[in-house]
Amino acid sequence: MALDRALVIGILLFNNMTSLDFAGPGTYLEYLGVIGQKVEIHTIGEKVGPLQPSNLTPMYASVSMDNAPRAWDILIVPGGLGATPFVQNQELVDYVRGAAENATDVLTVCTGGRIMGATGLLDGKNATTNKMEFSKIASEYPAVNWIEHARWVVEGKYWTSSGVSAGLDLGHAYVAAKFGEEAATKIQRTLEYVANKDPSNDPFAPQLL
Amino acid sequence: MALDRALVIGILLFNNMTSLDFAGPGTYLEYLGVIGQKVEIHTIGEKVGPLQPSNLTPMYASVSMDNAPRAWDILIVPGGLGATPFVQNQELVDYVRGAAENATDVLTVCTGGRIMGATGLLDGKNATTNKMEFSKIASEYPAVNWIEHARWVVEGKYWTSSGVSAGLDLGHAYVAAKFGEEAATKIQRTLEYVANKDPSNDPFAPQLL
């Protein structure tokens, strides 16, 4: 099921993001080499270079929003505390809207759902997001059909997941859907990860109640 | 249990590392803010700047081995395919040996165990590592008491874990031991992570047999 060419993957970066948000699906994709699928991973910032400021793990943007590839095979939109200031900047939201429209698939983790909510592209669609911020995000973007009880939700090309570690299960489900269950299982064993393969198995939804 | 000052954390970087290896324990530590513990996270490369080459997710070293802080509170040693060429470079291994000797605690994930094995500091100690590479690593560093069936192993200041995602469970156990179970539980809920809290629950050990 591998493509003849490298999969072109873009990971959105911003200050105060959560590193596991991108490393969850990102690592599943990094390991596509086990089935012979090459990947080319770019990190997208306002400009090329180290993120300034970077309050948590230092990060590096390999492409800027101005010079990034125009059509990602996969766009990963992570979350973290920095997602809130991010959506207050219209230029940044406009970039994500354009990149997501042109991407083949868009994967969000955690409050990356807030960022995608701000683009308007999820309006009228099913989606999920981080549980602690769920009610707030749902009230901010009421045109989205936010699903409370879901580890992840697939609607067309939009794959949205719950908080942080849900991105690993999203990565598993995405690889299984696109490259086959055998590929996902191979990667899971390599990562020594006990994947949650049932999107309705969402142990953290009850904290919403 | 929070310290009055920021915890100084160093994450070792190298080409062809696995991003989840550092993001597992790294994200648990990033989230210590939920109990008021400040953290200061540095990434350590041969030199400051973007990793060249960087075959997978682009990474940025915020400090070089020459100018890094001399005494990390926590040194994270991740693994990945790049761990093998890493240990063939004596200067790099010498840096890790010195940094680990001076660190308060050292956390390894996956084939980060190979790197720590190469330093000799685990000789005569219990440790574990990635299961697919287990036999090879055990034969390379026979003076270490490698534990096959363990999600993670603690011996003094050396906290070693199994493959990739085991780093999340290591992160949970480390935070619980140092900052209390309540802190670890708070972070786990924030990360929506179902932590494996039993080091003997190691579902991937049987593949060794």
Short mmCIF file of C-alpha atoms in Angstrom, two decimals:
data_model
loop_
_atom_site.label_atom_id
_atom_site.label_comp_id
_atom_site.label_asym_id
_atom_site.label_seq_id
_atom_site.Cartn_x
_atom_site.Cartn_y
_atom_site.Cartn_z
CA MET A 1 0.00 0.00 0.00
CA ALA A 2 3.06 2.25 0.09
CA LEU A 3 3.15 5.19 -2.33
CA ASP A 4 5.97 5.38 -4.88
CA ARG A 5 7.01 8.76 -3.53
CA ALA A 6 7.62 10.13 -0.04
CA LEU A 7 4.54 11.18 1.92
CA VAL A 8 4.82 14.92 2.52
CA ILE A 9 3.87 15.68 6.12
CA GLY A 10 3.59 19.11 7.74
CA ILE A 11 3.49 19.64 11.49
CA LEU A 12 2.21 23.01 12.67
CA LEU A 13 4.41 24.54 15.39
CA PHE A 14 3.75 27.37 17.83
CA ASN A 15 4.95 28.46 21.22
CA ASN A 16 3.61 26.59 24.22
CA MET A 17 2.52 23.56 22.28
CA THR A 18 2.57 20.09 23.77
CA SER A 19 5.32 17.94 22.28
CA LEU A 20 3.38 14.69 22.63
CA ASP A 21 0.58 16.20 20.53
CA PHE A 22 2.69 16.03 17.42
CA ALA A 23 4.81 13.04 18.46
CA GLY A 24 1.73 10.83 18.85
CA PRO A 25 0.61 10.64 15.21
CA GLY A 26 4.04 11.89 14.12
CA THR A 27 5.84 8.82 15.44
CA TYR A 28 3.37 6.43 13.79
CA LEU A 29 4.12 8.26 10.54
CA GLU A 30 7.89 8.38 11.17
CA TYR A 31 7.80 4.59 11.39
CA LEU A 32 6.09 4.01 8.03
CA GLY A 33 9.56 2.99 6.90
CA VAL A 34 8.76 -0.47 8.34
CA ILE A 35 6.46 -1.00 5.36
CA GLY A 36 8.76 0.74 2.91
CA GLN A 37 6.84 4.02 2.84
CA LYS A 38 9.17 7.01 2.76
CA VAL A 39 8.17 10.16 4.60
CA GLU A 40 9.34 13.74 4.37
CA ILE A 41 8.48 15.64 7.52
CA HIS A 42 8.45 19.43 7.72
CA THR A 43 7.73 21.63 10.70
CA ILE A 44 5.83 24.83 9.95
CA GLY A 45 6.39 28.09 11.81
CA GLU A 46 5.73 31.76 11.19
CA LYS A 47 9.34 31.85 10.01
CA VAL A 48 12.10 29.31 9.53
CA GLY A 49 14.27 28.82 12.61
CA PRO A 50 13.99 28.10 16.30
CA LEU A 51 10.68 29.05 17.87
CA GLN A 52 11.04 32.29 19.77
CA PRO A 53 9.88 32.25 22.46
CA SER A 54 9.85 28.54 23.19
CA ASN A 55 8.69 28.02 26.75
CA LEU A 56 8.83 24.24 26.74
CA THR A 57 10.83 21.83 24.57
CA PRO A 58 12.86 23.85 22.03
CA MET A 59 11.40 23.44 18.54
CA TYR A 60 12.57 24.27 15.05
CA ALA A 61 10.47 25.32 12.08
CA SER A 62 11.99 23.92 8.90
CA VAL A 63 9.59 25.86 6.67
CA SER A 64 7.73 29.13 7.09
CA MET A 65 4.08 29.68 6.33
CA ASP A 66 5.18 31.75 3.32
CA ASN A 67 7.38 29.09 1.72
CA ALA A 68 5.74 25.85 2.86
CA PRO A 69 4.66 23.21 0.36
CA ARG A 70 1.18 24.06 -0.91
CA ALA A 71 -0.39 20.65 -0.69
CA TRP A 72 0.48 18.47 2.30
CA ASP A 73 -0.38 14.81 2.14
CA ILE A 74 -0.91 15.06 5.87
CA LEU A 75 -1.19 18.21 7.96
CA ILE A 76 -0.82 17.66 11.72
CA VAL A 77 -2.37 20.35 13.92
CA PRO A 78 -1.27 19.87 17.54
CA GLY A 79 -2.58 21.70 20.58
CA GLY A 80 -1.36 22.94 23.91
CA LEU A 81 -1.75 26.15 25.90
CA GLY A 82 -0.45 28.06 22.90
CA ALA A 83 -3.50 27.17 20.80
CA THR A 84 -5.48 29.94 22.53
CA PRO A 85 -3.20 32.86 21.55
CA PHE A 86 -2.74 31.21 18.14
CA VAL A 87 -6.41 31.54 17.20
CA GLN A 88 -6.39 35.20 18.16
CA ASN A 89 -4.02 35.87 15.27
CA GLN A 90 -6.06 35.99 12.07
CA GLU A 91 -3.04 35.59 9.77
CA LEU A 92 -2.05 32.34 11.47
CA VAL A 93 -5.60 31.00 11.29
CA ASP A 94 -5.76 31.98 7.61
CA TYR A 95 -2.59 30.00 6.94
CA VAL A 96 -4.02 26.90 8.62
CA ARG A 97 -7.29 27.27 6.69
CA GLY A 98 -5.48 27.37 3.35
CA ALA A 99 -3.11 24.55 4.25
CA ALA A 100 -5.95 22.37 5.53
CA GLU A 101 -8.09 23.02 2.45
CA ASN A 102 -5.22 21.95 0.20
CA ALA A 103 -4.11 18.98 2.34
CA THR A 104 -5.18 15.45 1.50
CA ASP A 105 -5.76 14.70 5.19
CA VAL A 106 -5.76 16.80 8.34
CA LEU A 107 -5.05 15.29 11.77
CA THR A 108 -5.71 17.27 14.94
CA VAL A 109 -4.70 16.36 18.46
CA CYS A 110 -6.08 17.87 21.66
CA THR A 111 -6.70 21.63 21.44
CA GLY A 112 -5.52 21.48 17.84
CA GLY A 113 -9.31 21.15 17.52
CA ARG A 114 -9.60 24.75 18.69
CA ILE A 115 -7.31 25.83 15.86
CA MET A 116 -9.26 23.87 13.27
CA GLY A 117 -12.50 25.18 14.81
CA ALA A 118 -11.24 28.71 14.22
CA THR A 119 -10.72 28.01 10.51
CA GLY A 120 -14.43 27.29 10.05
CA LEU A 121 -13.59 24.15 8.06
CA LEU A 122 -15.17 21.88 10.66
CA ASP A 123 -18.51 23.72 10.58
CA GLY A 124 -21.34 21.23 10.15
CA LYS A 125 -18.92 18.35 10.65
CA ASN A 126 -18.37 15.83 13.45
CA ALA A 127 -15.20 16.41 15.44
CA THR A 128 -13.74 15.98 18.90
CA THR A 129 -11.13 17.66 21.04
CA ASN A 130 -9.47 17.72 24.47
CA LYS A 131 -11.88 16.93 27.27
CA MET A 132 -10.83 19.52 29.85
CA GLU A 133 -11.33 22.32 27.33
CA PHE A 134 -14.25 20.62 25.60
CA SER A 135 -17.11 22.80 26.83
CA LYS A 136 -15.18 25.98 26.19
CA ILE A 137 -14.16 24.99 22.67
CA ALA A 138 -17.69 23.77 21.89
CA SER A 139 -19.10 27.15 22.95
CA GLU A 140 -16.48 29.01 20.92
CA TYR A 141 -17.25 27.09 17.71
CA PRO A 142 -20.91 26.08 17.99
CA ALA A 143 -21.31 25.32 14.27
CA VAL A 144 -19.12 22.22 14.70
CA ASN A 145 -20.86 19.02 15.81
CA TRP A 146 -18.50 18.30 18.71
CA ILE A 147 -18.68 14.68 19.87
CA GLU A 148 -18.13 14.40 23.62
CA HIS A 149 -17.59 10.68 23.93
CA ALA A 150 -14.98 9.75 21.32
CA ARG A 151 -11.29 8.97 21.46
CA TRP A 152 -11.15 10.19 17.87
CA VAL A 153 -13.57 11.12 15.09
CA VAL A 154 -13.16 10.75 11.32
CA GLU A 155 -15.18 12.92 9.00
CA GLY A 156 -13.96 12.82 5.45
CA LYS A 157 -10.40 14.05 5.42
CA TYR A 158 -10.64 15.51 8.93
CA TRP A 159 -9.32 13.23 11.67
CA THR A 160 -9.75 14.86 15.08
CA SER A 161 -8.74 13.37 18.42
CA SER A 162 -9.18 13.96 22.12
CA GLY A 163 -6.46 15.12 24.51
CA VAL A 164 -2.73 14.63 23.94
CA SER A 165 -2.18 10.86 24.14
CA ALA A 166 -5.28 10.26 21.99
CA GLY A 167 -3.04 11.32 19.13
CA LEU A 168 -1.30 7.94 19.36
CA ASP A 169 -4.59 6.11 18.85
CA LEU A 170 -5.42 8.51 16.04
CA GLY A 171 -2.07 7.66 14.47
CA HIS A 172 -2.81 3.96 14.75
CA ALA A 173 -6.28 4.30 13.23
CA TYR A 174 -5.00 6.53 10.44
CA VAL A 175 -2.18 4.16 9.46
CA ALA A 176 -4.57 1.18 9.64
CA ALA A 177 -7.09 2.93 7.36
CA LYS A 178 -4.56 4.16 4.81
CA PHE A 179 -1.85 1.47 4.85
CA GLY A 180 -3.64 -1.54 6.31
CA GLU A 181 -4.07 -3.05 9.76
CA GLU A 182 -0.90 -5.11 9.33
CA ALA A 183 1.19 -1.97 8.89
CA ALA A 184 -0.39 -0.38 11.97
CA THR A 185 0.21 -3.55 14.00
CA LYS A 186 3.84 -3.68 12.91
CA ILE A 187 4.38 -0.09 13.99
CA GLN A 188 2.51 -0.63 17.25
CA ARG A 189 4.83 -3.51 18.13
CA THR A 190 7.86 -1.42 17.25
CA LEU A 191 6.57 1.39 19.46
CA GLU A 192 5.57 -1.13 22.17
CA TYR A 193 2.25 0.68 22.29
CA VAL A 194 -1.01 -0.91 23.40
CA ALA A 195 -3.22 0.91 20.93
CA ASN A 196 -6.81 1.74 21.76
CA LYS A 197 -8.50 0.70 18.52
CA ASP A 198 -12.06 1.54 19.49
CA PRO A 199 -12.93 5.22 19.03
CA SER A 200 -15.82 4.86 21.50
CA ASN A 201 -13.43 3.70 24.23
CA ASP A 202 -12.89 7.14 25.71
CA PRO A 203 -12.11 6.84 29.43
CA PHE A 204 -11.69 10.56 29.89
CA ALA A 205 -15.07 11.66 28.54
CA PRO A 206 -16.83 11.15 31.90
CA GLN A 207 -14.84 14.01 33.42
CA LEU A 208 -16.94 16.29 31.25
CA LEU A 209 -20.08 15.32 33.11
CA MET B 1 6.64 18.87 46.54
CA ALA B 2 7.58 21.49 43.94
CA LEU B 3 11.10 22.92 44.09
CA ASP B 4 11.56 26.67 44.57
CA ARG B 5 13.50 26.88 41.34
CA ALA B 6 12.94 25.57 37.83
CA LEU B 7 13.87 21.94 37.21
CA VAL B 8 16.68 21.93 34.65
CA ILE B 9 16.01 19.22 32.08
CA GLY B 10 18.27 18.19 29.21
CA ILE B 11 17.09 16.11 26.26
CA LEU B 12 19.80 14.47 24.18
CA LEU B 13 19.24 14.92 20.43
CA PHE B 14 20.74 13.11 17.47
CA ASN B 15 19.81 12.33 13.90
CA ASN B 16 17.29 9.55 13.32
CA MET B 17 15.91 9.60 16.83
CA THR B 18 12.30 8.78 17.58
CA SER B 19 10.33 11.86 18.58
CA LEU B 20 8.00 9.97 20.95
CA ASP B 21 11.06 8.75 22.87
CA PHE B 22 11.64 12.20 24.28
CA ALA B 23 8.04 13.37 24.18
CA GLY B 24 6.92 10.51 26.46
CA PRO B 25 8.70 11.51 29.66
CA GLY B 26 9.20 15.01 28.25
CA THR B 27 5.49 15.77 28.15
CA TYR B 28 4.95 14.52 31.71
CA LEU B 29 7.71 16.93 32.74
CA GLU B 30 6.39 19.78 30.56
CA TYR B 31 3.12 19.50 32.46
CA LEU B 32 4.63 19.84 35.94
CA GLY B 33 3.24 23.36 35.78
CA VAL B 34 -0.08 21.85 36.93
CA ILE B 35 1.48 21.48 40.39
CA GLY B 36 3.35 24.77 40.19
CA GLN B 37 6.72 23.24 39.35
CA LYS B 38 8.59 25.33 36.80
CA VAL B 39 10.73 23.56 34.23
CA GLU B 40 13.51 24.74 31.97
CA ILE B 41 13.98 22.36 29.05
CA HIS B 42 17.11 22.31 26.91
CA THR B 43 17.86 20.15 23.90
CA ILE B 44 21.47 19.02 23.57
CA GLY B 45 23.21 18.55 20.23
CA GLU B 46 26.79 18.41 19.01
CA LYS B 47 26.32 22.07 18.21
CA VAL B 48 23.54 24.63 18.69
CA GLY B 49 21.12 24.80 15.79
CA PRO B 50 18.96 22.57 13.65
CA LEU B 51 20.07 18.97 13.47
CA GLN B 52 21.84 18.32 10.19
CA PRO B 53 20.95 15.91 8.81
CA SER B 54 17.52 15.40 10.27
CA ASN B 55 15.84 12.52 8.50
CA LEU B 56 12.61 12.57 10.48
CA THR B 57 10.95 15.37 12.43
CA PRO B 58 13.16 18.48 12.27
CA MET B 59 14.80 19.09 15.65
CA TYR B 60 16.70 21.97 17.22
CA ALA B 61 19.54 21.80 19.72
CA SER B 62 19.30 24.77 22.09
CA VAL B 63 22.66 23.95 23.71
CA SER B 64 25.78 22.22 22.49
CA MET B 65 27.69 19.56 24.36
CA ASP B 66 30.43 22.15 24.94
CA ASN B 67 28.24 24.80 26.52
CA ALA B 68 25.49 22.74 28.15
CA PRO B 69 24.69 23.12 31.85
CA ARG B 70 27.00 20.86 33.83
CA ALA B 71 24.51 19.34 36.20
CA TRP B 72 21.09 18.44 34.83
CA ASP B 73 18.32 17.73 37.31
CA ILE B 74 17.03 15.30 34.70
CA LEU B 75 18.84 14.02 31.65
CA ILE B 76 16.61 12.30 29.06
CA VAL B 77 18.38 9.87 26.72
CA PRO B 78 16.04 8.86 23.89
CA GLY B 79 16.63 6.15 21.30
CA GLY B 80 15.83 5.45 17.69
CA LEU B 81 17.78 4.11 14.73
CA GLY B 82 20.34 6.88 15.29
CA ALA B 83 21.42 5.38 18.62
CA THR B 84 23.60 2.84 16.77
CA PRO B 85 25.82 5.33 14.90
CA PHE B 86 25.78 7.52 18.05
CA VAL B 87 27.58 4.92 20.17
CA GLN B 88 30.25 4.51 17.50
CA ASN B 89 31.39 8.06 18.17
CA GLN B 90 33.50 8.06 21.34
CA GLU B 91 33.29 11.83 21.86
CA LEU B 92 29.51 11.69 21.94
CA VAL B 93 29.52 8.77 24.36
CA ASP B 94 32.02 10.62 26.55
CA TYR B 95 29.69 13.60 26.69
CA VAL B 96 26.76 11.45 27.77
CA ARG B 97 28.90 9.70 30.41
CA GLY B 98 29.92 13.03 31.96
CA ALA B 99 26.42 14.49 31.76
CA ALA B 100 24.88 11.36 33.28
CA GLU B 101 27.44 11.23 36.09
CA ASN B 102 26.65 14.82 37.01
CA ALA B 103 22.88 14.57 36.56
CA THR B 104 20.58 14.02 39.52
CA ASP B 105 18.48 11.56 37.54
CA VAL B 106 18.86 9.93 34.14
CA LEU B 107 15.85 8.65 32.16
CA THR B 108 16.32 6.45 29.12
CA VAL B 109 13.70 5.39 26.62
CA CYS B 110 13.97 2.55 24.12
CA THR B 111 17.43 2.23 22.54
CA GLY B 112 18.54 5.14 24.68
CA GLY B 113 19.53 2.11 26.78
CA ARG B 114 22.15 1.30 24.14
CA ILE B 115 23.63 4.77 24.57
CA MET B 116 23.71 4.46 28.36
CA GLY B 117 25.10 0.93 27.98
CA ALA B 118 27.96 2.38 25.96
CA THR B 119 28.86 4.78 28.79
CA GLY B 120 29.57 1.87 31.14
CA LEU B 121 27.56 3.59 33.88
CA LEU B 122 24.95 0.82 33.91
CA ASP B 123 27.55 -1.92 34.44
CA GLY B 124 26.49 -4.14 37.34
CA LYS B 125 23.10 -2.42 37.47
CA ASN B 126 19.57 -3.49 36.55
CA ALA B 127 18.22 -1.86 33.41
CA THR B 128 15.88 -2.49 30.50
CA THR B 129 15.58 -1.38 26.90
CA ASN B 130 13.63 -1.81 23.66
CA LYS B 131 12.42 -5.38 23.15
CA MET B 132 13.16 -5.81 19.44
CA GLU B 133 16.79 -4.80 19.97
CA PHE B 134 16.99 -6.39 23.42
CA SER B 135 19.14 -9.43 22.62
CA LYS B 136 21.53 -7.40 20.53
CA ILE B 137 21.95 -4.68 23.15
CA ALA B 138 22.32 -7.27 25.92
CA SER B 139 25.15 -8.95 23.98
CA GLU B 140 26.83 -5.60 23.29
CA TYR B 141 26.86 -4.59 26.96
CA PRO B 142 26.97 -7.86 28.92
CA ALA B 143 28.10 -6.23 32.18
CA VAL B 144 24.64 -4.67 32.57
CA ASN B 145 21.96 -6.78 34.25
CA TRP B 146 19.37 -6.36 31.50
CA ILE B 147 15.83 -7.20 32.68
CA GLU B 148 13.77 -8.74 29.88
CA HIS B 149 10.34 -8.52 31.41
CA ALA B 150 9.92 -4.95 32.63
CA ARG B 151 8.10 -1.93 31.31
CA TRP B 152 10.68 0.13 33.19
CA VAL B 153 13.41 -0.40 35.77
CA VAL B 154 14.65 1.94 38.49
CA GLU B 155 18.11 1.52 39.91
CA GLY B 156 19.23 4.45 41.97
CA LYS B 157 19.23 7.50 39.76
CA TYR B 158 18.98 5.45 36.56
CA TRP B 159 15.44 5.05 35.23
CA THR B 160 15.44 2.91 32.09
CA SER B 161 12.40 1.95 30.04
CA SER B 162 11.38 -0.39 27.24
CA GLY B 163 10.49 0.66 23.71
CA VAL B 164 9.21 4.11 22.71
CA SER B 165 5.77 4.38 24.34
CA ALA B 166 7.15 2.90 27.58
CA GLY B 167 8.63 6.35 28.09
CA LEU B 168 5.14 7.62 28.95
CA ASP B 169 4.83 5.08 31.75
CA LEU B 170 8.34 5.93 32.87
CA GLY B 171 7.30 9.59 32.96
CA HIS B 172 4.28 8.73 35.09
CA ALA B 173 6.30 6.61 37.52
CA TYR B 174 9.03 9.24 37.78
CA VAL B 175 6.61 12.10 38.50
CA ALA B 176 4.74 9.91 41.02
CA ALA B 177 7.99 9.05 42.84
CA LYS B 178 9.39 12.57 42.90
CA PHE B 179 6.29 14.78 43.12
CA GLY B 180 3.64 12.42 44.45
CA GLU B 181 0.96 10.20 42.96
CA GLU B 182 -1.53 13.06 42.98
CA ALA B 183 0.67 15.12 40.68
CA ALA B 184 1.13 12.18 38.32
CA THR B 185 -2.62 11.53 38.29
CA LYS B 186 -3.35 15.19 37.55
CA ILE B 187 -0.96 15.13 34.61
CA GLN B 188 -2.29 11.79 33.37
CA ARG B 189 -5.81 13.22 33.27
CA THR B 190 -4.57 16.29 31.44
CA LEU B 191 -2.79 14.09 28.91
CA GLU B 192 -5.83 11.74 28.74
CA TYR B 193 -3.36 8.91 29.15
CA VAL B 194 -4.20 5.53 30.65
CA ALA B 195 -0.90 5.01 32.42
CA ASN B 196 0.51 1.56 32.98
CA LYS B 197 1.56 1.84 36.62
CA ASP B 198 2.92 -1.67 37.04
CA PRO B 199 6.50 -2.09 35.79
CA SER B 200 5.96 -5.87 35.49
CA ASN B 201 3.05 -5.32 33.06
CA ASP B 202 5.14 -5.58 29.92
CA PRO B 203 3.00 -6.91 27.07
CA PHE B 204 5.84 -6.73 24.56
CA ALA B 205 8.38 -8.84 26.45
CA PRO B 206 6.98 -12.15 25.07
CA GLN B 207 8.14 -11.26 21.57
CA LEU B 208 11.66 -11.82 22.88
CA LEU B 209 10.95 -15.47 23.48
#
